[in-house]
Amino acid sequence: MALPVRRRLPVLSLLLLEAGGLRAAERSSSAMEEIATEKEAEESHRQDSVSLLTFILLLTLTILTIWLFKHRRVRFLHETGLAMIYGLIVGVILRYGTPSTSGRDKPFSCSQENRPFTTLLVNVSGKFFEYTLKGEISPGKIHNVEQNDMLRKVTFDPEVFFNILLPPIIFHAGYSLKKRHFFRNLGSILAYAFLGTAVSCFIIGNLMYGVVKLMKLVGQLSDKFYYTDCLLFGAIISATDPVTVLAIFNELHADVDLYALLFGESVLNDAVAIVLSSSIVAYQPTGENTHAFDAAAFFKSVGVFLGIFSGSFMMGAVTGVVTALVTKFTKLHCFPLLETALFFLMSWSTFLLAEACGFTGVVAVLFCGITQAHYTYNNLSVESRSRTKQLFEVLHFLAENFIFSYMGLALFTFQKHIFSPVFIVGAFVAIFLGRAAHIYPLSFLLNLGRRHKISWSFQHMMMFSGLRGAMAFALAIRDTATYSHQMMFSTTLLIVFFTVWIVGGGTTPMLSWLNIRVGVDPDQDPPPTNDSFQVLQGDGPDSERRNRMKQESAWLFRLWYSFDHNYLKPILTHSGPPLTTTLPSWCGLIARCLTSPQVYDNQEQLREEDSDFILNDGDLTVTYGDTTITANGSSGPHTATTSLDGRRTKSSSEEALERDLGAADHEVTSRGTRLVFPLEDNA
C-alpha cells in the first residue's frame, strides 16, 4: 500500500539531506587532500633547498680550509681530498642523524606485464598520479628501500654529472692547455693516452676476470658477472685524474716536461676511456651466448671506437671554428658581455650536441676547448679574454670539488653498495699492474726515438701519479642497475678515496725521493745534453733557445703548423700573414674578403705562442761571412747590410722569420758562423 503524501515528504527530505551530507563530506575530504598535497609540496621544496644548501656549505668550508692550508703551506692533502672528507662527515650525519620520514612505499604486482614502463599512471580513488621509473630493486632488498626523504634528495641523477658538471671540467682542460710543452711532447702524450689506456684497460679487464672466477669458486659471487663487465671496469678505472699531483707540481714549479706528460695524458686519457667504455657496451655478439667472444662483434666495436672518437673530434673542432668565424666577422668585440655569453653557450652546447648525435660529449668539448684557445681567443676583446679564462676556471674549480664532495656523501647515501673484499683487493693489484704495463714498456719504446729521454725518475713519478678521480666516478655511477655494475661502482669509489688521500698526499715526498727538479721556470728549457745540437758561435742565448725549441717540437705538429699558420689562422683570426701573400694570385678576391683588416693595419704581426716549435728549411743553414748555404745544398749571397753605426741590419726575409718567431725585438750584435745540426725529433 502506498504511503500518504504527507508521510512521503519527510522520507524524501531525509534522502536529500543524506545526499547533501555526502557531497559536503566529499568536498571536505577533497579540501583536506589538497591541503595535504600542498604541505607535501612545500616540504619537498624545503628539502630541495636544504640539500642544495648542504653542498654549498660544503664548498664554502672547503674553500676556507684551502685558504688555511695555503697560508700554512700544507701540501699533504689537496682540496679534492678535503672535499671528500667533508662529504663523508655530512654523509654520516645524514645517514645516522636524520629520522626516516617516509613510510608510504607499497609494492604492487603487475604479473601480466613482461617489461617495465618508463612512466606509470596509477588510479587512486579516481585520481590519476604519474610515477617515473627509477631503477630495478632485487627481491631481497624490497623492504630496504630508502625511507629517508632527505637522503633521497641528496642522491643526484647520474646525468647531472655528465651534462652539467663534466663539461666545464673538460673544457677548461683544453682551453688552458699550455701548447708549448704539450706539442713538444705530443708523440709521447698520444702514445700514453691511446695505446697506454687500451693496454691498461685489457690488462685490468683480464685480471679482474680471473678474480671473478676465483670469487665464483669460493662462493663469493651471488649473481652474474661477465667478461664484458670486467672489460668495462677496466675502461672505467683506466681514466686517470692526477689533479692532486698536478696541483702540487704547479705550486712547486716541478719539471715542465713531466708536468706536460702527466697533464696531456690525463686530458686525452679521459676521452679515450669514455669512448672505450662506449665501445665495450656496444659489443654484442650474435647467437645465444651474448657474452662470448665474436670476431665480427669485436671489429664492430673497434669501428665504433674509431667512429665515435673521430666524429666527436670533428664536432668539437667544427664548433670551435664556427665560433671563431662569428667572433671575427661580427662586431661582438664591441659588446664584451654578449661576446662572453656567446662563447660560453657555444662551448657548452658542443657537449650536448655531441651527446644528442650519439657521439661522446667529453671528446667533443675537449677539442672544442683546444680549438677555441687556438683560434677564437685571438678574436676576443681584452675584457672577454679575461672573463672567459676566469669564468671557466671558477666553474672547473666548483664542479670538481662538488663531485668530490658528492663522492664522500655517496659512500653513505648510495643504497646499492656491494663491497666484496676479494674484488677490491684484486682491483688494487690489477690497477697497479695495468699502470706498470702502461708506463714502463711504452717509455722504453718512446725513448728509442726521443732525444730528451724520459728518465727513470720521470717514469716512476708517472707510475705513482696514476690517481683516479671525477671521470672514473662519473662513468661508474652512470649505470648501477645490475649486480656487477653496483660492485664496480663501490670498488671505484674506494679506489678514488685511496689514490686521492694516500697517493696524492705522498706526492711531495716522492718528488724529493726521486730528485725531480722543482722551482723551475715554466719557460726554462732542460739543460743541453752531449747529443744535442750546438750553436758554435753566435746570435746569443735567445737564438739558441728558439732553435732548441724548434728542434724539439714533434714532427707531427711541425707538419701541421705550416698549413695552419699560412691559411687557417688568417681565415679564422685577426693574426697571421695576409692571405694575399699566401694564396695564389688568382685567389686575390677571396683572399681580400677573408683577410681581416687588422692584419693590414698592424705593422707587427701578433706573436704566435706555438711558433717557437717550428723548424723551417731556412733554419738548417751554414752562414759564413756573406754566404749562406741552405739545407738543400744551394748557396747564395747573404743580403744583410750594415748600418752606418756598425750594426747589422736584417733583410726582409729575416725580419719576416723573426716576426713569425715572435722575436722581432732580438737584435743581432755579432757577426760570425752559425751551424745548426738537425737531429731526430721527440716522439
PDB file of C-alpha atoms in Angstrom, residues 143 183 188-189 260 318 337 365 463 604 660:
ATOM      1  CA  HIS A 143      61.987  -3.911   2.227  1.00  0.00           C
ATOM      2  CA  PHE A 183     103.277  19.906 -28.513  1.00  0.00           C
ATOM      3  CA  SER A 188     104.656  10.622 -26.254  1.00  0.00           C
ATOM      4  CA  ILE A 189     101.369  12.032 -24.934  1.00  0.00           C
ATOM      5  CA  ALA A 260     103.238  18.221 -19.709  1.00  0.00           C
ATOM      6  CA  VAL A 318      83.837  22.489 -36.132  1.00  0.00           C
ATOM      7  CA  LEU A 337      79.201  40.798 -22.248  1.00  0.00           C
ATOM      8  CA  VAL A 365      84.130  19.600 -25.628  1.00  0.00           C
ATOM      9  CA  MET A 463     103.588   5.363 -12.332  1.00  0.00           C
ATOM     10  CA  GLU A 604     103.959  43.877 -36.365  1.00  0.00           C
ATOM     11  CA  ASP A 660     106.913  34.767 -37.088  1.00  0.00           C
TER      12      ASP A 660
END
